[in-house]
Every structure is written in structure tokens, then in C-alpha cells.
């Protein structure tokens, strides 16, 4: 569209509503993921204390939550596909939804790993690191969720939150890389690698949302 052409007000309003709904879907998906990571954190705490039955229960709960999150995400993606042609940042939104799908798969893997660790009575050798990391992941998800609240109306405020979240998640990745070592059990390494994948997906979501906010400033 050339610069001399101005979109009709009704069309602009329709696009704004569509984009707000897309952002709401992203926010809701992230909130659901945060709840699952909180459950992972509690399962890790129980695993460290030898409460194996509790770990199995939490693992099943994460699995069921993941199924619901996947169904909800499918609906959000369907809406996005329906309205994407009118969105200026559709490629960035597409990338965000791809990472959200990756997150649900990673949490499914975490659920299985936790159950296997409980059955094998295998507590991660660096459980304190995993606990700290899962707590940090939840905090960063909450920061990203907060940033989506102002993304469309006050993008400048969102940029600062998203930049801090991105840097924090990048630091978290570095910490995990150092923790994955040959001395850890196979299940412990799988757990840490999967948590690393979660942190990486969140950092990409944060960065793409930051790009969207910067373009709206």
C-alpha cells in the first residue's frame, strides 16, 4: 500500500481489534505455560525430598494441562490465520506462535522425564540449580505477560520489560549449559536440556514481542 493511501477508519478499527485478540491469545497461552512451569518447580522440590508419589501426580497434572494448553493454542492459531493478512507484524506473530507450540511440546517432555525420574528414584544431582532456574523461568514469563498488557497502547513500557526478560533468559541459558555435564545421569541431562529449550523459546518470544513494540513506537 502506497503512503498516499489511507486505510478507512472502519478497516483500521477492525485490524486493531484483530491484533488485540491475537495478543490476548499469546498472553493467555503464556499464563497457562507459567502455571505448568510452577508445577514443574514443585515437582522438582518434591523429587529432591524423595516425595516420589507426589512427583508422579504432578507429572500427570502437567501432562493434562499441556493437552488443554495445546487445544487452546490451536484455537488462537486458527484465529491468527484468519486475520493475519491485515496485520503489519504477521511474520513476527507467526514466529511467536511457533515458539508457543514448541513450549507445549517441551513441557510434555518435562512431564515424562519427571515421571521417569520418580520411577527410577533418580533425583537430579543439581536439583537446586533446576529449582532456581524454574523459578526464574516463571518470573520471566510473568514479565513477558505484563509486557503484552501494554504492547499495543504503550509499547515503550513493553520494550523495557521485554529487554530485561530477554537478557535474563539468555543468562539462564548460559547457566544451564555449564550444568549439563557427563557426571549427571542421563535423565538429569535430559531434564536440563529440556529446560534450556524452554528458556530459549521464551527468549525468542520476548525478542519478537520487543520488535513489535519498537515498530509501534
Short mmCIF file of C-alpha atoms in Angstrom, two decimals:
data_model
loop_
_atom_site.label_atom_id
_atom_site.label_comp_id
_atom_site.label_asym_id
_atom_site.label_seq_id
_atom_site.Cartn_x
_atom_site.Cartn_y
_atom_site.Cartn_z
CA UNK A 1 0.00 0.00 0.00
CA UNK A 2 1.46 3.40 -1.01
CA UNK A 3 1.95 6.14 1.54
CA UNK A 4 -0.71 8.25 -0.18
CA UNK A 5 -3.43 5.72 0.55
CA UNK A 6 -5.06 5.95 3.95
CA UNK A 7 -6.93 2.99 5.37
CA UNK A 8 -10.60 3.66 6.13
CA UNK A 9 -11.28 4.17 9.82
CA UNK A 10 -13.52 1.10 9.98
CA UNK A 11 -10.76 -1.06 8.50
CA UNK A 12 -8.18 0.29 10.93
CA UNK A 13 -10.52 -0.39 13.83
CA UNK A 14 -11.12 -3.94 12.60
CA UNK A 15 -7.38 -4.59 12.31
CA UNK A 16 -6.78 -3.14 15.79
CA UNK A 17 -9.41 -5.43 17.30
CA UNK A 18 -7.97 -8.44 15.47
CA UNK A 19 -4.44 -7.68 16.67
CA UNK A 20 -5.63 -7.15 20.25
CA UNK A 21 -7.27 -10.58 20.13
CA UNK A 22 -4.05 -12.14 18.80
CA UNK A 23 -2.04 -10.56 21.62
CA UNK A 24 -4.63 -11.74 24.15
CA UNK A 25 -4.20 -15.29 22.86
CA UNK A 26 -0.44 -15.03 23.29
CA UNK A 27 -0.88 -13.68 26.82
CA UNK A 28 -3.32 -16.44 27.79
CA UNK A 29 -1.02 -19.12 26.39
CA UNK A 30 1.95 -17.72 28.31
CA UNK A 31 -0.09 -17.62 31.52
CA UNK A 32 -1.05 -21.26 31.04
CA UNK A 33 2.61 -22.16 30.43
CA UNK A 34 3.64 -20.27 33.58
CA UNK A 35 1.22 -22.40 35.61
CA UNK A 36 2.78 -25.56 34.19
CA UNK A 37 6.32 -24.41 34.96
CA UNK A 38 5.21 -23.66 38.54
CA UNK A 39 4.03 -27.26 38.71
CA UNK A 40 7.43 -28.37 37.40
CA UNK A 41 9.10 -26.32 40.13
CA UNK A 42 7.00 -28.00 42.83
CA UNK A 43 7.66 -31.44 41.31
CA UNK A 44 11.40 -30.78 41.43
CA UNK A 45 11.09 -29.76 45.07
CA UNK A 46 9.21 -32.98 45.83
CA UNK A 47 11.78 -35.01 43.89
CA UNK A 48 14.60 -33.55 45.96
CA UNK A 49 12.72 -34.52 49.13
CA UNK A 50 12.03 -38.06 47.93
CA UNK A 51 8.25 -37.50 47.66
CA UNK A 52 8.01 -39.73 44.60
CA UNK A 53 4.24 -40.28 44.56
CA UNK A 54 3.71 -36.52 44.63
CA UNK A 55 6.09 -36.18 41.67
CA UNK A 56 4.06 -38.71 39.69
CA UNK A 57 0.82 -36.87 40.48
CA UNK A 58 2.31 -33.53 39.44
CA UNK A 59 3.71 -35.10 36.28
CA UNK A 60 0.22 -36.29 35.29
CA UNK A 61 -1.17 -32.85 36.10
CA UNK A 62 1.39 -31.17 33.84
CA UNK A 63 0.51 -33.63 31.07
CA UNK A 64 -3.21 -32.86 31.32
CA UNK A 65 -2.55 -29.11 31.46
CA UNK A 66 -0.35 -29.42 28.39
CA UNK A 67 -3.20 -31.07 26.48
CA UNK A 68 -5.59 -28.24 27.40
CA UNK A 69 -2.98 -25.63 26.54
CA UNK A 70 -2.42 -27.24 23.13
CA UNK A 71 -6.16 -27.20 22.39
CA UNK A 72 -6.44 -23.54 23.39
CA UNK A 73 -3.35 -22.64 21.37
CA UNK A 74 -4.81 -24.35 18.32
CA UNK A 75 -7.84 -22.07 18.59
CA UNK A 76 -5.65 -18.97 18.93
CA UNK A 77 -3.61 -20.01 15.88
CA UNK A 78 -6.81 -20.58 13.89
CA UNK A 79 -7.92 -17.03 14.70
CA UNK A 80 -4.48 -15.68 13.78
CA UNK A 81 -4.56 -17.45 10.40
CA UNK A 82 -7.97 -15.93 9.75
CA UNK A 83 -6.84 -12.33 10.42
CA UNK A 84 -3.10 -12.41 9.69
CA UNK A 85 -3.22 -10.71 6.27
CA UNK A 86 -4.31 -7.46 7.90
CA UNK A 87 -1.52 -7.47 10.49
CA UNK A 88 1.65 -5.50 9.84
CA UNK A 89 3.77 -7.80 12.04
CA UNK A 90 2.22 -11.09 10.97
CA UNK A 91 5.62 -12.75 10.43
CA UNK A 92 6.68 -11.94 14.00
CA UNK A 93 3.35 -13.16 15.39
CA UNK A 94 3.72 -16.35 13.34
CA UNK A 95 7.15 -16.93 14.88
CA UNK A 96 5.76 -16.34 18.39
CA UNK A 97 3.00 -18.91 17.91
CA UNK A 98 5.58 -21.39 16.60
CA UNK A 99 7.59 -20.97 19.82
CA UNK A 100 4.45 -21.35 21.94
CA UNK A 101 3.81 -24.68 20.23
CA UNK A 102 7.41 -25.65 20.94
CA UNK A 103 6.92 -24.76 24.60
CA UNK A 104 3.92 -27.07 24.97
CA UNK A 105 5.96 -29.91 23.45
CA UNK A 106 8.87 -29.20 25.79
CA UNK A 107 6.58 -29.28 28.82
CA UNK A 108 5.18 -32.59 27.64
CA UNK A 109 8.76 -33.89 27.58
CA UNK A 110 9.42 -32.50 31.07
CA UNK A 111 6.33 -34.29 32.36
CA UNK A 112 7.61 -37.63 31.04
CA UNK A 113 11.14 -37.05 32.33
CA UNK A 114 9.88 -36.22 35.83
CA UNK A 115 7.79 -39.39 35.92
CA UNK A 116 10.76 -41.47 34.73
CA UNK A 117 12.96 -39.91 37.40
CA UNK A 118 10.37 -40.72 40.06
CA UNK A 119 10.11 -44.33 38.88
CA UNK A 120 13.89 -44.65 38.77
CA UNK A 121 14.24 -42.84 42.11
CA UNK A 122 16.68 -40.54 40.31
CA UNK A 123 16.97 -37.09 41.88
CA UNK A 124 18.83 -34.56 39.70
CA UNK A 125 22.35 -34.03 41.02
CA UNK A 126 21.92 -30.27 40.66
CA UNK A 127 18.33 -30.04 41.89
CA UNK A 128 18.97 -26.64 43.49
CA UNK A 129 20.04 -25.26 40.10
CA UNK A 130 16.94 -26.71 38.44
CA UNK A 131 14.75 -25.21 41.17
CA UNK A 132 16.33 -21.78 40.79
CA UNK A 133 16.03 -22.00 37.02
CA UNK A 134 12.36 -23.00 37.05
CA UNK A 135 11.63 -20.13 39.43
CA UNK A 136 13.47 -17.72 37.13
CA UNK A 137 11.57 -19.04 34.12
CA UNK A 138 8.24 -18.35 35.84
CA UNK A 139 9.36 -14.83 36.77
CA UNK A 140 10.40 -14.13 33.20
CA UNK A 141 7.13 -15.46 31.79
CA UNK A 142 5.28 -13.10 34.14
CA UNK A 143 7.38 -10.19 32.87
CA UNK A 144 6.52 -11.11 29.28
CA UNK A 145 2.84 -11.39 30.20
CA UNK A 146 2.98 -7.94 31.81
CA UNK A 147 4.63 -6.57 28.67
CA UNK A 148 1.77 -7.82 26.49
CA UNK A 149 -0.63 -5.72 28.58
CA UNK A 150 0.94 -2.51 27.25
CA UNK A 151 2.27 -3.79 23.93
CA UNK A 152 -0.35 -2.09 21.75
CA UNK A 153 -1.20 1.02 23.80
CA UNK A 154 2.12 1.86 25.48
CA UNK A 155 4.83 -0.02 23.56
CA UNK A 156 7.67 1.96 25.10
CA UNK A 157 6.87 0.46 28.52
CA UNK A 158 6.82 -3.01 26.98
CA UNK A 159 10.24 -2.60 25.37
CA UNK A 160 12.00 -2.18 28.73
CA UNK A 161 10.29 -5.22 30.26
CA UNK A 162 11.00 -7.39 27.24
CA UNK A 163 14.63 -6.33 27.04
CA UNK A 164 15.19 -7.27 30.70
CA UNK A 165 13.41 -10.58 30.21
CA UNK A 166 15.44 -11.41 27.12
CA UNK A 167 18.75 -10.71 28.90
CA UNK A 168 17.69 -12.74 31.93
CA UNK A 169 16.72 -15.73 29.79
CA UNK A 170 19.99 -15.52 27.86
CA UNK A 171 21.89 -15.62 31.17
CA UNK A 172 19.78 -18.59 32.23
CA UNK A 173 20.76 -20.48 29.08
CA UNK A 174 24.43 -19.91 29.86
CA UNK A 175 23.97 -21.29 33.38
CA UNK A 176 22.27 -24.43 32.08
CA UNK A 177 24.99 -25.11 29.54
CA UNK A 178 27.53 -25.19 32.34
CA UNK A 179 25.32 -27.53 34.38
CA UNK A 180 24.97 -30.19 31.69
CA UNK A 181 27.97 -32.40 32.34
CA UNK A 182 28.98 -36.02 31.88
CA UNK A 183 28.76 -36.68 35.63
CA UNK A 184 24.99 -36.15 35.70
CA UNK A 185 22.65 -39.06 35.00
CA UNK A 186 21.06 -39.37 31.56
CA UNK A 187 17.66 -38.28 32.91
CA UNK A 188 19.20 -35.27 34.66
CA UNK A 189 20.85 -34.20 31.42
CA UNK A 190 17.59 -34.62 29.51
CA UNK A 191 15.77 -32.53 32.11
CA UNK A 192 18.31 -29.72 31.92
CA UNK A 193 18.38 -29.76 28.13
CA UNK A 194 14.60 -29.52 28.01
CA UNK A 195 14.54 -26.65 30.48
CA UNK A 196 17.18 -25.00 28.31
CA UNK A 197 14.87 -25.40 25.33
CA UNK A 198 12.07 -23.72 27.31
CA UNK A 199 14.32 -20.78 28.18
CA UNK A 200 15.41 -20.45 24.55
CA UNK A 201 11.82 -20.41 23.25
CA UNK A 202 10.86 -17.77 25.80
CA UNK A 203 13.83 -15.59 24.86
CA UNK A 204 12.75 -15.73 21.20
CA UNK A 205 9.17 -14.83 22.14
CA UNK A 206 10.44 -11.93 24.23
CA UNK A 207 12.64 -10.68 21.39
CA UNK A 208 9.88 -10.89 18.78
CA UNK A 209 7.45 -9.05 21.03
CA UNK A 210 10.14 -6.40 21.58
CA UNK A 211 10.47 -5.95 17.81
CA UNK A 212 6.70 -5.50 17.55
CA UNK A 213 6.71 -2.93 20.37
CA UNK A 214 9.60 -1.00 18.80
CA UNK A 215 7.79 -0.79 15.47
CA UNK A 216 4.76 0.70 17.23
CA UNK A 217 6.72 3.43 18.99
#
